[in-house]
PDB file of C-alpha atoms in Angstrom:
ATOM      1  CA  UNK A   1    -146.133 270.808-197.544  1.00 84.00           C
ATOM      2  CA  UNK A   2    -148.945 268.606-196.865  1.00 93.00           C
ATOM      3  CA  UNK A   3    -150.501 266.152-200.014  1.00 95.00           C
ATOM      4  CA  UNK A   4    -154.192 266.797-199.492  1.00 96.00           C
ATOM      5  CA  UNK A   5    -154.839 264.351-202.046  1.00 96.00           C
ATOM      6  CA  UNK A   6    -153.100 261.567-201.500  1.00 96.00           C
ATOM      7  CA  UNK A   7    -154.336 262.006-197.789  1.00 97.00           C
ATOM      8  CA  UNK A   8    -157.729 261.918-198.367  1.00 97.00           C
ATOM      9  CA  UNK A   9    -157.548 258.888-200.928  1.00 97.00           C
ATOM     10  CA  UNK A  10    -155.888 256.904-198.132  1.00 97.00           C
ATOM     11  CA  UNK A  11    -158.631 257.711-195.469  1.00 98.00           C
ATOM     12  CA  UNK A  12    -161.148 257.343-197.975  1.00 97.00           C
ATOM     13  CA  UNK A  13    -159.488 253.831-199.138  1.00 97.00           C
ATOM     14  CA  UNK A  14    -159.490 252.752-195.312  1.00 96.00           C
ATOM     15  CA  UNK A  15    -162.893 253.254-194.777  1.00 97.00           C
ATOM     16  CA  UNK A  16    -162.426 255.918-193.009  1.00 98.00           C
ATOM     17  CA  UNK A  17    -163.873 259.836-193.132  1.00 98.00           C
ATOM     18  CA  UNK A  18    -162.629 263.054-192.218  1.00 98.00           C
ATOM     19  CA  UNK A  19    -164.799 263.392-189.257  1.00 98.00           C
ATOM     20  CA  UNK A  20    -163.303 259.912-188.029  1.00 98.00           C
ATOM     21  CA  UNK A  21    -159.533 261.321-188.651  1.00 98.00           C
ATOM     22  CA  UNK A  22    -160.156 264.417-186.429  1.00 98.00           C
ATOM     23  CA  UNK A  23    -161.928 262.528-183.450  1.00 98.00           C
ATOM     24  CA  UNK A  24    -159.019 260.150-183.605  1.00 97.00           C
ATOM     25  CA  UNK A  25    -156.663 263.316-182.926  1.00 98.00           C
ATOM     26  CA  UNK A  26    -159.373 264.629-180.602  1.00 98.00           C
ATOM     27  CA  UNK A  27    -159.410 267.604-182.319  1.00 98.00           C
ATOM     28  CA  UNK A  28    -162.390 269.448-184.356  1.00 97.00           C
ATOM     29  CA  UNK A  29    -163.418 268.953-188.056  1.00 97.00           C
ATOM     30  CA  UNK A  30    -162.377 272.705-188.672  1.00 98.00           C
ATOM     31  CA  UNK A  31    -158.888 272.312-186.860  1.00 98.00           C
ATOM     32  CA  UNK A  32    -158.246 269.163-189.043  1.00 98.00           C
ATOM     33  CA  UNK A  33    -159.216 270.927-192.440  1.00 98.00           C
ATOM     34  CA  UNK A  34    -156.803 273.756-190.997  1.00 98.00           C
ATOM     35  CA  UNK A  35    -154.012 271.612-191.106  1.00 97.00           C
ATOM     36  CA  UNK A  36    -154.543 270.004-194.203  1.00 97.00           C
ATOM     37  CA  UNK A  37    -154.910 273.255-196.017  1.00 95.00           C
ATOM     38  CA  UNK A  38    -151.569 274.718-194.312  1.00 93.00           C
ATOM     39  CA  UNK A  39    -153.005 276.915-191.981  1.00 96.00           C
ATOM     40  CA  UNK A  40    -151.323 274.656-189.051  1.00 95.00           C
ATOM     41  CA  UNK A  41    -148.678 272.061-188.413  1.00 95.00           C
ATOM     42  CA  UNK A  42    -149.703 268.423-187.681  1.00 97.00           C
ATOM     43  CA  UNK A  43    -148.137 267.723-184.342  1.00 97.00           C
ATOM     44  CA  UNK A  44    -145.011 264.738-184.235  1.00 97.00           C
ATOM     45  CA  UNK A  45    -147.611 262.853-181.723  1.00 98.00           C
ATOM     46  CA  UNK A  46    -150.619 263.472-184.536  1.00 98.00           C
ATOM     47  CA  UNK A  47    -148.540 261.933-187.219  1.00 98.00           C
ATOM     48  CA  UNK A  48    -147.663 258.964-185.597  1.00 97.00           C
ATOM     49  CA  UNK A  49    -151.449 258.424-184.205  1.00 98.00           C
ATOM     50  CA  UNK A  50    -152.156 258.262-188.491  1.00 98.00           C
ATOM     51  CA  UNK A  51    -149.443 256.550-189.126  1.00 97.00           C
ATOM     52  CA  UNK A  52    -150.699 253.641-186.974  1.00 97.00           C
ATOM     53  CA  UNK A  53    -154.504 253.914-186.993  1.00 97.00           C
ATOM     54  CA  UNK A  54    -154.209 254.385-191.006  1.00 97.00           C
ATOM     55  CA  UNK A  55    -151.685 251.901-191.361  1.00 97.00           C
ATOM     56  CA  UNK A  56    -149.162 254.035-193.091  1.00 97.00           C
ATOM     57  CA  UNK A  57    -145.659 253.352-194.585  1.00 96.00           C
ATOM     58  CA  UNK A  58    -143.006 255.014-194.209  1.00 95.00           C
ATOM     59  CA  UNK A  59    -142.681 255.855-197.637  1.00 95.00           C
ATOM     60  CA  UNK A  60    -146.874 257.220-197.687  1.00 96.00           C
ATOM     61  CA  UNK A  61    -145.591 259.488-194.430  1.00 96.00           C
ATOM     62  CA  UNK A  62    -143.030 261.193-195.956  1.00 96.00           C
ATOM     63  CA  UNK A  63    -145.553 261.922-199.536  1.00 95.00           C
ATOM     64  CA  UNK A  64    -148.325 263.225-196.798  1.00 96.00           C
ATOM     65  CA  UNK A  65    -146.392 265.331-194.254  1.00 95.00           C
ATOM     66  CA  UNK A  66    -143.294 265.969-195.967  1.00 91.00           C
ATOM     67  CA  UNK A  67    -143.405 266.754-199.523  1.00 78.00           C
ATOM     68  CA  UNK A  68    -141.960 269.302-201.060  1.00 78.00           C
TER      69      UNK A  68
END
């Protein structure tokens, strides 16, 4: 399950928006709030392109993508 919150606090906290997240996919606004709310799967390749353009650790990867 994907932590919505904690995603968008760590953009935010970046200095970054939602609209920069999805063009740093190359993928839409709507596609991106798709896949935050569950409706799709963040690709392997998407997750490490915001894992290194947001500066993530490991530990704030597996809380995002992965939680329970």
């Amino acid at each position: 399950m994907f932590h919505v919150d904690k995603f968008k606090y760590i953009v935010s906290k970046k200095g970054f928006t939602l609209e920069n997240v999805a063009n740093m996919l190359g993928i839409n606004q709507s596609t991106l709030y798709r896949k935050m709310n569950g409706y799709s799967d963040f690709t392997r390749n998407e997750i490490t392109i915001l894992r290194e353009r947001l500066h993530l650790s490991f530990n704030d990867t597996e809380e995002i993508f992965f939680a329970p």
